[in-house]
Structures are given as structure tokens and as C-alpha cells.
CSV table of C-alpha atoms and ligand atoms in Angstrom, one decimal:
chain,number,residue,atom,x,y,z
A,1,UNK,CA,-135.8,112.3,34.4
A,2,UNK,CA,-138.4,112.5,36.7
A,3,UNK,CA,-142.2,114.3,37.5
A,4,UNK,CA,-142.2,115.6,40.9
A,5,UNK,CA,-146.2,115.2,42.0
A,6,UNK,CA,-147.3,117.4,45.0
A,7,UNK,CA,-150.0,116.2,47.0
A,8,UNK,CA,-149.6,112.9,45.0
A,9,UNK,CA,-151.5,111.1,48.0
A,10,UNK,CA,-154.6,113.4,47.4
A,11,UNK,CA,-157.7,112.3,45.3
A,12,UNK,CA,-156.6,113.7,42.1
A,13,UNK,CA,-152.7,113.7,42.9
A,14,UNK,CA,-153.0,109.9,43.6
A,15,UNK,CA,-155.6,109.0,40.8
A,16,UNK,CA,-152.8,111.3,38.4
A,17,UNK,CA,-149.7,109.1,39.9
A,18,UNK,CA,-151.4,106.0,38.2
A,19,UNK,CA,-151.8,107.8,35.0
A,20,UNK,CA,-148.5,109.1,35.1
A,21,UNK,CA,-146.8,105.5,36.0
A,22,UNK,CA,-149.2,103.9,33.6
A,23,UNK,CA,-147.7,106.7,31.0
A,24,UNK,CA,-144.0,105.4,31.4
A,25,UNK,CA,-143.0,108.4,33.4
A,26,UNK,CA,-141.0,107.9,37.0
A,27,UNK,CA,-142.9,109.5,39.5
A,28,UNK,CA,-141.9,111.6,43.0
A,29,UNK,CA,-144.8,111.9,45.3
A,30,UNK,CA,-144.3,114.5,48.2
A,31,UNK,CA,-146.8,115.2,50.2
A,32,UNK,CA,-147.4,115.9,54.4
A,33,UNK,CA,-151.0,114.2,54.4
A,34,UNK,CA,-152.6,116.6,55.4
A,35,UNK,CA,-155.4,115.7,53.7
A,36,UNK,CA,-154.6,111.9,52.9
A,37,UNK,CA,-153.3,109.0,54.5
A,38,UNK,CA,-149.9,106.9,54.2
A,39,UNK,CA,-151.4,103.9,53.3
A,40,UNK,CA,-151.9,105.5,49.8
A,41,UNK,CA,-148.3,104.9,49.0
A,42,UNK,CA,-148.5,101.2,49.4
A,43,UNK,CA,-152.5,101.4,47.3
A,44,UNK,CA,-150.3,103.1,44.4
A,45,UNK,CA,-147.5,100.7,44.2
A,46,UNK,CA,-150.0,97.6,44.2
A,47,UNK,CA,-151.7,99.4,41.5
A,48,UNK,CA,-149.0,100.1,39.4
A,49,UNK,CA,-146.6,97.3,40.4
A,50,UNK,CA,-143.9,99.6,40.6
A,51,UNK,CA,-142.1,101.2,43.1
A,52,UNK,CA,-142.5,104.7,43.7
A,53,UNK,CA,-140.2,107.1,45.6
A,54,UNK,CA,-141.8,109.6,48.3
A,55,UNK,CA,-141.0,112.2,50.4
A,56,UNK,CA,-142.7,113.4,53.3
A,57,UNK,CA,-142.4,117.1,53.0
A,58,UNK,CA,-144.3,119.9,53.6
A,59,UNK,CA,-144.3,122.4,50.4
A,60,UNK,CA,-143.7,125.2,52.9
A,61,UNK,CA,-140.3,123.5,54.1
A,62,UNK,CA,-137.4,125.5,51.1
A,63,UNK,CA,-135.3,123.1,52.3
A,64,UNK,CA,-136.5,120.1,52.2
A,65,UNK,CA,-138.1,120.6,48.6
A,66,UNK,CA,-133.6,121.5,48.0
A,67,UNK,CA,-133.2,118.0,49.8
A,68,UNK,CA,-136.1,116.5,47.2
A,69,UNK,CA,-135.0,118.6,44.0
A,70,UNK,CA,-131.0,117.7,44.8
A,71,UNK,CA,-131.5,113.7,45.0
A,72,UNK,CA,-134.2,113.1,42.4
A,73,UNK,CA,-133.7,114.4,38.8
A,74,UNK,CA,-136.8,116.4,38.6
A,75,UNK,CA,-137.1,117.8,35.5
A,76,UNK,CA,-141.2,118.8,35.8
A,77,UNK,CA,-143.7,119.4,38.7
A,78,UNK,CA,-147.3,118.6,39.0
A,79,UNK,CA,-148.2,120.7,41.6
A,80,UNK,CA,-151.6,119.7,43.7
A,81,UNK,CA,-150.5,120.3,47.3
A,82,UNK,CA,-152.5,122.7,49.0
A,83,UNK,CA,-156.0,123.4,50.9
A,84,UNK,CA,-159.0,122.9,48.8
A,85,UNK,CA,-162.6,123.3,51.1
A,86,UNK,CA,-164.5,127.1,49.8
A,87,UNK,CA,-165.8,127.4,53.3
A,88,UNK,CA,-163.0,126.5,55.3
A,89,UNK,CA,-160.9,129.4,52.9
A,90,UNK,CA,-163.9,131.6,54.5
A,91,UNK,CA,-163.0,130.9,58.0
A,92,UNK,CA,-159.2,130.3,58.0
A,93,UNK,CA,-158.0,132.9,54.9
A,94,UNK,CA,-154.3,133.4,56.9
A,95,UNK,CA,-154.0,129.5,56.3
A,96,UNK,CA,-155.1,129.2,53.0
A,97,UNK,CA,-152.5,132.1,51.9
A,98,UNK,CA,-149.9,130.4,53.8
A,99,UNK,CA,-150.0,127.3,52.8
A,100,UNK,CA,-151.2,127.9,48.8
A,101,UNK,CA,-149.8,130.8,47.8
A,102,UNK,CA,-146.5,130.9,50.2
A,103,UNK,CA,-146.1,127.3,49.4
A,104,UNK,CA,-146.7,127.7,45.4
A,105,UNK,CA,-143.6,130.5,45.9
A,106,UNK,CA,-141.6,128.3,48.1
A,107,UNK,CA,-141.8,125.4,45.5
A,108,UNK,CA,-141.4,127.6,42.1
A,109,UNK,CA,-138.1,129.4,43.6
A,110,UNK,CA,-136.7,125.8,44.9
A,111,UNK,CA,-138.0,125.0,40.8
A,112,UNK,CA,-136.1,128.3,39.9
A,113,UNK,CA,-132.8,127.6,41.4
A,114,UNK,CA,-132.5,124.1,39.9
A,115,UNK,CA,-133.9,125.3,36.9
A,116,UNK,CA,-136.5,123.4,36.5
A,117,UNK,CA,-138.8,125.3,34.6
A,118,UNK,CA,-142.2,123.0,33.1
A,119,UNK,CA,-144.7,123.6,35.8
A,120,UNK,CA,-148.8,122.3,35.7
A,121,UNK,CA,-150.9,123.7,38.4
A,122,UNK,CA,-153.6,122.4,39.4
A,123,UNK,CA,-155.9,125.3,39.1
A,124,UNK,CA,-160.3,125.3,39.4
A,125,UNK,CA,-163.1,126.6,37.7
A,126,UNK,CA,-163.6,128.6,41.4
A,127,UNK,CA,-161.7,131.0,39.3
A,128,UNK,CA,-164.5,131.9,37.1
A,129,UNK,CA,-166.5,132.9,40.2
A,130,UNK,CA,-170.2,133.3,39.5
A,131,UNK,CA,-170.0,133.0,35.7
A,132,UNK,CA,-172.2,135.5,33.6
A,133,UNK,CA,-172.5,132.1,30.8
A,134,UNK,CA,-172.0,129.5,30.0
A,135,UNK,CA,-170.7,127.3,28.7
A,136,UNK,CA,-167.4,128.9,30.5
A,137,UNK,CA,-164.6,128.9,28.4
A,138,UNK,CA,-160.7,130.0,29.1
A,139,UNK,CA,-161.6,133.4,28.3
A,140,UNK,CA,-164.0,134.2,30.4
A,141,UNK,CA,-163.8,136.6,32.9
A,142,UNK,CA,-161.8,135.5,36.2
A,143,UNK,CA,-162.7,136.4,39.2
A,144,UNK,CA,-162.5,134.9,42.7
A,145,UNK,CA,-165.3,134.9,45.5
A,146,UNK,CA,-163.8,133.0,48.0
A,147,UNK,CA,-160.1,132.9,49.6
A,148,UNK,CA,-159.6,129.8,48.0
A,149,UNK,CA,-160.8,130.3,44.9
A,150,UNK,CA,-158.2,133.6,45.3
A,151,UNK,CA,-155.8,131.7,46.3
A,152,UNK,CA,-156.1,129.9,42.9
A,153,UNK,CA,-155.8,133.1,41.0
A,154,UNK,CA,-153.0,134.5,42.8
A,155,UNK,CA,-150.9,131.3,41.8
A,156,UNK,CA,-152.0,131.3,38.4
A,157,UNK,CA,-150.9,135.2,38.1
A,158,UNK,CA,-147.3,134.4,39.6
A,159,UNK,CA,-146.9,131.8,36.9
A,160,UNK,CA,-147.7,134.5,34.6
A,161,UNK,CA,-145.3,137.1,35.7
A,162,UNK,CA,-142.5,134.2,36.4
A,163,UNK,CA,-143.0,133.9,32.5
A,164,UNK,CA,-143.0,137.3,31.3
A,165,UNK,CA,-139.5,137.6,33.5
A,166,UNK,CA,-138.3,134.4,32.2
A,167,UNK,CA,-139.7,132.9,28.9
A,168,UNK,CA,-137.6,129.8,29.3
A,169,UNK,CA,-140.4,128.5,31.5
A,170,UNK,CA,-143.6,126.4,30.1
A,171,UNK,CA,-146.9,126.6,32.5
A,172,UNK,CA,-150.1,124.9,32.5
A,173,UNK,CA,-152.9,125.3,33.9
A,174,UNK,CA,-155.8,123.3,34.6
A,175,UNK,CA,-159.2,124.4,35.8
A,176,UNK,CA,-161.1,121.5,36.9
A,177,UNK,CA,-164.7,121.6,36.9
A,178,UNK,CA,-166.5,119.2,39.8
A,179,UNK,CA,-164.4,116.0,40.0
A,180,UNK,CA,-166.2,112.9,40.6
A,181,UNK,CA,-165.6,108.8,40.8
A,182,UNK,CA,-163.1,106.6,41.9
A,183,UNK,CA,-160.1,104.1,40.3
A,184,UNK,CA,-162.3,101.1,38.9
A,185,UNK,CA,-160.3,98.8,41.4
A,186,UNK,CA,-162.1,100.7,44.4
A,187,UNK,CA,-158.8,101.4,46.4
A,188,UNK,CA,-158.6,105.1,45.8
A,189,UNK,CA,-161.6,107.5,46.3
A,190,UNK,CA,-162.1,110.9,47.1
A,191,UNK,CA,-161.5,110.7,51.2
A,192,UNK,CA,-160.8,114.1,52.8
A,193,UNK,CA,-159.6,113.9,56.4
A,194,UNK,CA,-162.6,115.8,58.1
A,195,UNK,CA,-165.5,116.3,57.0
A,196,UNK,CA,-166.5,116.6,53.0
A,197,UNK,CA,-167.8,119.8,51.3
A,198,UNK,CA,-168.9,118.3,47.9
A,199,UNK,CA,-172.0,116.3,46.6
A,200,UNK,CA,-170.7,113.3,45.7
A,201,UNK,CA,-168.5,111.9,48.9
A,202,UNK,CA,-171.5,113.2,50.7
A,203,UNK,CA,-174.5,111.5,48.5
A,204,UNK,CA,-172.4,108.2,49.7
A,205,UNK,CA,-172.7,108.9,53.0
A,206,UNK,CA,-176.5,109.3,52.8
A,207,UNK,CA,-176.3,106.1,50.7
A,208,UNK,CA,-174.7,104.2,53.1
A,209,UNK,CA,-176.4,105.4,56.2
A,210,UNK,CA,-173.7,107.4,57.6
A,211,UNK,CA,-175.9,110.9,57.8
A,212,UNK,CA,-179.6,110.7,58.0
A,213,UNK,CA,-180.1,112.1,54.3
A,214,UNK,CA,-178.2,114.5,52.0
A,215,UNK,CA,-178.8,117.8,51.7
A,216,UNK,CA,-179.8,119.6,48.8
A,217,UNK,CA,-179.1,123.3,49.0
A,218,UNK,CA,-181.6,124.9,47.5
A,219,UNK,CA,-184.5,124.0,44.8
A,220,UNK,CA,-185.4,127.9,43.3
A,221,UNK,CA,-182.5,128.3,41.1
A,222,UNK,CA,-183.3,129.6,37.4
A,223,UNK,CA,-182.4,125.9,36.1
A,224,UNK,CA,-184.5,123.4,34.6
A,225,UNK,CA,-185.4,121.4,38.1
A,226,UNK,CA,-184.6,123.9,40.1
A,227,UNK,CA,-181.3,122.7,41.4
A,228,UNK,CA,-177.8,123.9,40.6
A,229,UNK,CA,-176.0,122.6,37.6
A,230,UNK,CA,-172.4,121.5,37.1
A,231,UNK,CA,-170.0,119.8,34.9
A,232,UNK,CA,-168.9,116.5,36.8
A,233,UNK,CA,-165.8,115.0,35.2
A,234,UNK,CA,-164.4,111.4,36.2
A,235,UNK,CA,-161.4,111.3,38.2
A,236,UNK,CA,-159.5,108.6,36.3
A,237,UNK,CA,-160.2,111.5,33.0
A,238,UNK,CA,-159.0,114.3,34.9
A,239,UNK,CA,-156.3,112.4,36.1
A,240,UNK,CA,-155.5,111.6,32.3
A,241,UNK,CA,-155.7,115.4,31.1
A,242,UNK,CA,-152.5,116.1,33.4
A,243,UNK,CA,-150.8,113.2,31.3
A,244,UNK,CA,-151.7,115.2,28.3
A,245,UNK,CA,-150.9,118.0,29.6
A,246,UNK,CA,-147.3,117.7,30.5
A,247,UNK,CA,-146.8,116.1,27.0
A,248,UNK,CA,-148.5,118.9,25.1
A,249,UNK,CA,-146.8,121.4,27.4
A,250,UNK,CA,-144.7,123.8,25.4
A,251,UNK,CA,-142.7,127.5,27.4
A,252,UNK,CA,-145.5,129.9,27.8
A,253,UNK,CA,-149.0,129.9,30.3
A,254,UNK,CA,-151.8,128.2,28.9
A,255,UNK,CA,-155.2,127.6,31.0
A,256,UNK,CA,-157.0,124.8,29.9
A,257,UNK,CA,-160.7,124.2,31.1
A,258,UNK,CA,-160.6,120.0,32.2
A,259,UNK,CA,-164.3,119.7,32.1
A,260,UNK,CA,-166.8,117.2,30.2
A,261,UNK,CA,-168.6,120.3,28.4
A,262,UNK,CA,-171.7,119.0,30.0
A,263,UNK,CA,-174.2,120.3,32.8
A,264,UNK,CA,-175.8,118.3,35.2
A,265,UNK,CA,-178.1,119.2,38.2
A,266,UNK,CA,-178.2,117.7,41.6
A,267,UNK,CA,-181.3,116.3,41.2
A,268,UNK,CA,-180.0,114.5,38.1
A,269,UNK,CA,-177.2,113.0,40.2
A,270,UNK,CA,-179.4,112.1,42.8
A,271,UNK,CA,-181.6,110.0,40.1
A,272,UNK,CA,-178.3,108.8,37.8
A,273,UNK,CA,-177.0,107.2,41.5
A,274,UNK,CA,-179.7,106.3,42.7
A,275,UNK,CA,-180.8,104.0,39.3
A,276,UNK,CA,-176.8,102.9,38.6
A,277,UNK,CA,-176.5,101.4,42.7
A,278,UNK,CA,-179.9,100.6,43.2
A,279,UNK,CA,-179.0,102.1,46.9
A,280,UNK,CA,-181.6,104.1,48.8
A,281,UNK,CA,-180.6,107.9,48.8
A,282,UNK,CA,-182.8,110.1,51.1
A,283,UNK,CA,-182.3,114.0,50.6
A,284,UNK,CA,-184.3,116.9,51.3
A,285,UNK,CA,-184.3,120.3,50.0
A,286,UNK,CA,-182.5,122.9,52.3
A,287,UNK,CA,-182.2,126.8,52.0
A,288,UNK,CA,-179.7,127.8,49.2
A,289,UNK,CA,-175.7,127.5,50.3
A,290,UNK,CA,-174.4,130.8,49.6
A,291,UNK,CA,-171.5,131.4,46.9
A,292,UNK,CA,-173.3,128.6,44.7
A,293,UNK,CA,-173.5,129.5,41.2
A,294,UNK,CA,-176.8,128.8,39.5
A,295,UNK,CA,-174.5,126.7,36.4
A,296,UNK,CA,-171.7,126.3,36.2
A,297,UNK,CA,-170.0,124.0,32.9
A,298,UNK,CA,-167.3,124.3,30.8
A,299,UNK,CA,-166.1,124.5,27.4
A,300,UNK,CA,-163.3,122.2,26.8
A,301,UNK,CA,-162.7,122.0,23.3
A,302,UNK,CA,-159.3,124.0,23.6
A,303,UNK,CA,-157.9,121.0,25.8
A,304,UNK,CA,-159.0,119.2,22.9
A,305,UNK,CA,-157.5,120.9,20.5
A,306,UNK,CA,-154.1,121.5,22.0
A,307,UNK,CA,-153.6,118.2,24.0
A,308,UNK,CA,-155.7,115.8,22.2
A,309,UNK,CA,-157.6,115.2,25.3
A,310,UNK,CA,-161.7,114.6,26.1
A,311,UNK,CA,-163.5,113.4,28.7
A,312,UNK,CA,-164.5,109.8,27.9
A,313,UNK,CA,-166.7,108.8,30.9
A,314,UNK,CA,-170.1,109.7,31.9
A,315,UNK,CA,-171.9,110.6,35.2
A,316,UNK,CA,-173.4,107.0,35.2
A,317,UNK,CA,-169.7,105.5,35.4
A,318,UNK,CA,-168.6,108.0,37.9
A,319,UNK,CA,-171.6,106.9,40.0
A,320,UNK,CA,-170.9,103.2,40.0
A,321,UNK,CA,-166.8,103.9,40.6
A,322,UNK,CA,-167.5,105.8,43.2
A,323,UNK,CA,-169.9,103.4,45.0
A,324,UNK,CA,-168.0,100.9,44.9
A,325,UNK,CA,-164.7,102.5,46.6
A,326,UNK,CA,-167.2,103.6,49.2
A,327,UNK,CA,-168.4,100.5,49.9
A,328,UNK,CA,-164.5,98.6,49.5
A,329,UNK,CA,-164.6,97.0,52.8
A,330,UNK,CA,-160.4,97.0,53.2
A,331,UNK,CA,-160.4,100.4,52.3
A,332,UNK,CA,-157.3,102.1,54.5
A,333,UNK,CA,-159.4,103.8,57.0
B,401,WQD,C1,-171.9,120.9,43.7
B,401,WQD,C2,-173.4,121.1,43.8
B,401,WQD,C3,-174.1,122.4,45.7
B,401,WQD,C4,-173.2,119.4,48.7
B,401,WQD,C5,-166.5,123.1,44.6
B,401,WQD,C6,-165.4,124.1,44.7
B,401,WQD,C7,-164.6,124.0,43.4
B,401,WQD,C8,-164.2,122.6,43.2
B,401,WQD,C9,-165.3,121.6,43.2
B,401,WQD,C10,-161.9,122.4,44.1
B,401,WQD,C11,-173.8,122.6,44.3
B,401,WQD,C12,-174.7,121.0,45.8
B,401,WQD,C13,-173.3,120.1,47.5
B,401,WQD,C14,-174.3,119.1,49.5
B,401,WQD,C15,-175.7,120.0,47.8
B,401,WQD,N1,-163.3,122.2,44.3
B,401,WQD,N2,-174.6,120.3,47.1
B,401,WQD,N3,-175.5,119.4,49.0
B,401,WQD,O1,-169.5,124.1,44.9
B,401,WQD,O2,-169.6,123.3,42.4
B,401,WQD,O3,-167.4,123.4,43.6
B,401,WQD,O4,-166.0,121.8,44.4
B,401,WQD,O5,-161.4,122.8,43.2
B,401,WQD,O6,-163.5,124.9,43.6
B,401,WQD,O7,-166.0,125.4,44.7
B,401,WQD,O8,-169.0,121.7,44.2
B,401,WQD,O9,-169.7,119.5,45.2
B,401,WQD,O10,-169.6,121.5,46.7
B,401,WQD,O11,-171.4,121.3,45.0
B,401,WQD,O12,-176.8,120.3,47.3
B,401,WQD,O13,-174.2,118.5,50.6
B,401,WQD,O14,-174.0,120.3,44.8
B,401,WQD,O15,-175.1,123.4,46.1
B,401,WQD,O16,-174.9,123.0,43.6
B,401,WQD,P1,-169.0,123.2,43.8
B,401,WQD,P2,-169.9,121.0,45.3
């Protein structure tokens, strides 16, 4: 039996294939690269030394997910395909509804009618909005302030009323806090097609001369430097809680927060990369980005109590990883 994995060629989607293979399970990838590139698919074979079937689909097309679900013994999806930039969502909303939410409904009915039924989303802690505390935990209020971060919640409701119609199916979903790092080989990394949104892929850009200097939005925020404050979680664990998460996955929706339960600021990632590479790292402070959250961290003892899953690394081992994919000279391009 198989695990289909959508967007499998994506940061996390690829980073979760090795886990998965690594776990004894026979991967699917589909994916239309929209944000990722080819070459991936030969990276993930070396890595794992085994082969690994793909299908170049878009999750829009009902029937070419029939084609995928009728010649591979799917039995459960890991779903990751679908846009992911906040400010992009602001500008585009149409496309972001299209392709997450019409896509999430196009794959679950496909799932439906071959009756497949175990389903983990790959959900965000954008669905949390501007959280009143922290540390956030799975109960805290939801609430989205972006289209993508709606997008997000919309999915996650549909799973819930798919259930309540049908309680043969089993749901998971997991919020992820601010994924960071790279595979310790240095072949996979976080490499959007365009340019990045988040800190880290573009602190190595500063680091490696790329842009003039990162910068940082905003220095006034009621935190202890002054800069915001997240919970960065290494790829390679995230990638491992979806592992965990299909084996502790039992019929029902459960939301489970994938985060390290720790807060750092941007200044402290600035410092952590800058003493862990030894690389130069100009910045300068900016105006606020608006929609940033003062803190944001999470609370992920229920992942650790229901899937027997933690975060083991820390922000000075995402720092190195990531360097050194960014500086992987025979990195697909
Ligand atoms: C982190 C901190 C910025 C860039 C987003 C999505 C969320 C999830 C993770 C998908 C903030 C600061 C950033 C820069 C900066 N993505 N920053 N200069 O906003 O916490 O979350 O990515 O699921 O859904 O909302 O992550 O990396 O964009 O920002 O100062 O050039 O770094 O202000 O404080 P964020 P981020």
C-alpha cells in the first residue's frame, strides 16, 4: 500500500519523502512544480537509494488524480500541494482559492470515490492569526488574516465536516510553526521559484551577497529586543512529525501544533547564524511588515503526547544545515 505525497517536490513535501522512504513506506510524489523543480526527483532517489514513482499532475486535474489513484494502491495522502506566500494570497486571493481550496476538494472527492479515507494536511500556525498568548496551543482561538492563512482554515473545516458525514475517515492536521534548515547532505533546501517571503532563505541571501543586506521589519515590538518572535522548527523534524503522524493517525480530526515550544527573535537568528557560519550578515532595521504578529510559539506537548513526537534540533543546527545547502555548489539551479 502506498502514501500518496502532494507537493512531494516542495521543501517540506521533499524533506517528508526521505522520512517517509527512510520509515519503510512506498512513496507517490505528485506534484506540477510549481514551486520546485524536476531535478528534485533524481536528489530524492540518490538520497534514499530507491526508486520512487511520480506523477506530474496538477491537484486541480479530477482526472488525472483517477489516473494516479487507479494505478497506485494509495491507501493514505499527505497532502502539501498548494500556494504558500501571505502576501502573494493578498494580491492574487482568486488563485489561492482555486488552487488550495478547489484543489483540497478535487483531491478529497478523487480520495472519496476510491475510498481512501486517512488524510494529513498540511495545515500553519497562520491559522491562529494574531494570537492573544502564547504559548499557542490547539485550542486557541483560529482565526485567519490573510487569504492564505484562510485558505488553510477552510480546508481544515471541510475535513471536519467530511468527518461528521462520514466517521470512517481519520484526519490530521498539522500546524507548522516557522520551518527552517535543510537535509544534512545539502541537496534539498527551502528554494521557492521567485522570490522568498521568509527570514531564513532570505538571511542567506544577505549572507552570500546576493541582496545588499536583510531586512529586518521592524525593532518597536513589545518583545525583549524589540524584534518579532517565533518558534523555528528544523525541516528534517517537521518532516519527521508527518511520519508520526500517519502512524498515530486513528478516524477522527485531530490538529496537532508541529512546533519546538520555543520563541526566538530575529535578532537572535541574526546572532545564532551569524556565530554558527562565521559569514558576514548585514541587516538594517526597516518599518514594521504589516500582519506580523508580535510572538508567535507554540505548545506542542499534545504532538507529544499522542504521536510520540518532539522536536530534537535547535536553531543553531538549523543555521549550519541551512548554510550549507545554500552554499552546495551542484545544487539543481
Ligand atoms: C519571520 C519573522 C518577520 C523576512 C510565515 C507564514 C506562515 C508560515 C511561515 C507557511 C517575522 C521577520 C522576515 C524578512 C524580517 N508559512 N522577517 N525580514 O511571517 O512568521 O510566517 O511563514 O505556512 O504561514 O505566515 O515567517 O519567515 O516571513 O517571518 O524581519 O526579510 O522574520 O517580520 O517577524 P512568518 P517569516
Amino acid at each position: 500500500m502506498a502514501v500518496l505525497i502532494t507537493g512531494g517536490t516542495g521543501y517540506i513535501g521533499s524533506h517528508t519523502v526521505v522520512e517517509l522512504v527512510g520509515a519503510g513506506k512506498e512513496a507517490v510524489i505528485l506534484d506540477n512544480f510549481y514551486n520546485s523543480k524536476p531535478e528534485i526527483i533524481g536528489v530524492l532517489k540518490e538520497i534514499t537509494g530507491s526508486e520512487i514513482k511520480f506523477c506530474d499532475v496538477d491537484i486541480r486535474d479530477e482526472a488525472a488524480l483517477e489516473k494516479v489513484f487507479g494505478e497506485n494502491a494509495v491507501d493514505e495522502v499527505i497532502h502539501f500541494a498548494g500556494y504558500k506566500a501571505v502576501a502573494e494570497s493578498v494580491a492574487k486571493p482568486l488563485d489561492y482559492y482555486g488552487n488550495n481550496v478547489c484543489g483540497a476538494v478535487a483531491l478529497l472527492g478523487v480520495m472519496k470515490k476510491f475510498g481512501c479515507k486517512r488524510f494529513v494536511f498540511s495545515s500553519s500556525a497562520t491559522v491562529y492569526g494574531m494570537p492573544e498568548k502564547v504559548p499557542v496551543t490547539e485550542t486557541s482561538a483560529l482565526s485567519a488574516i490573510n487569504p492564505y492563512g484562510r485558505t488553510k482554515l477552510i480546508i481544515e473545516d471541510i475535513c471536519r465536516d467530511i468527518y461528521n458525514s462520514d466517521n470512517e475517515w481519520s484526519f490530521s492536521l498539522l500546524r507548522y510553526f516557522n520551518p527552517v534548515g535543510a537535509h544534512e547532505s545539502g541537496k534539498l533546501r527551502e528554494d521557492p521559484n521567485g522570490l522568498p517571503n521568509n527570514l531564513m532563505p532570505i538571511i542567506l541571501r544577505a549572507a552570500t551577497g546576493e541582496i545588499p543586506a536583510l531586512d529586518v521589519y521592524g525593532n518597536d515590538y513589545p518583545t525583549p529586543d524589540g524584534t518579532c518572535v517565533r518558534d523555528y522548527i528544523h525541516v528534517v523534524d517537521l518532516a519527521k512529525g508527518h511520519v508520526a503522524a500517519l502512524n498515530g493517525m486513528k478516524k477522527g480530526v485531530e490538529a496537532y501544533n508541529l512546533g519546538t515550544g520555543k520563541g526566538y527573535s530575529v535578532l537572535e537568528m541574526i546572532e545564532t547564524f551569524k556565530r554558527v557560519t562565521g559569514a558576514p550578515l548585514p541587516y538594517r532595521f526597516v518599518p514594521r511588515r504589516a500582519g506580523d504578529a508580535a510572538q508567535c510559539w507554540s505548545d506542542p506537548s499534545k504532538a507529544k503526547r499522542e504521536l510520540n513526537w518532539e522536536a530534537k534540533f535547535d536553531i543553531e543546527k538549523m543555521c549550519a544545515d541551512a548554510w550549507r545547502a545554500a552554499r552546495n555548489k551542484d545544487y539543481t539551479k
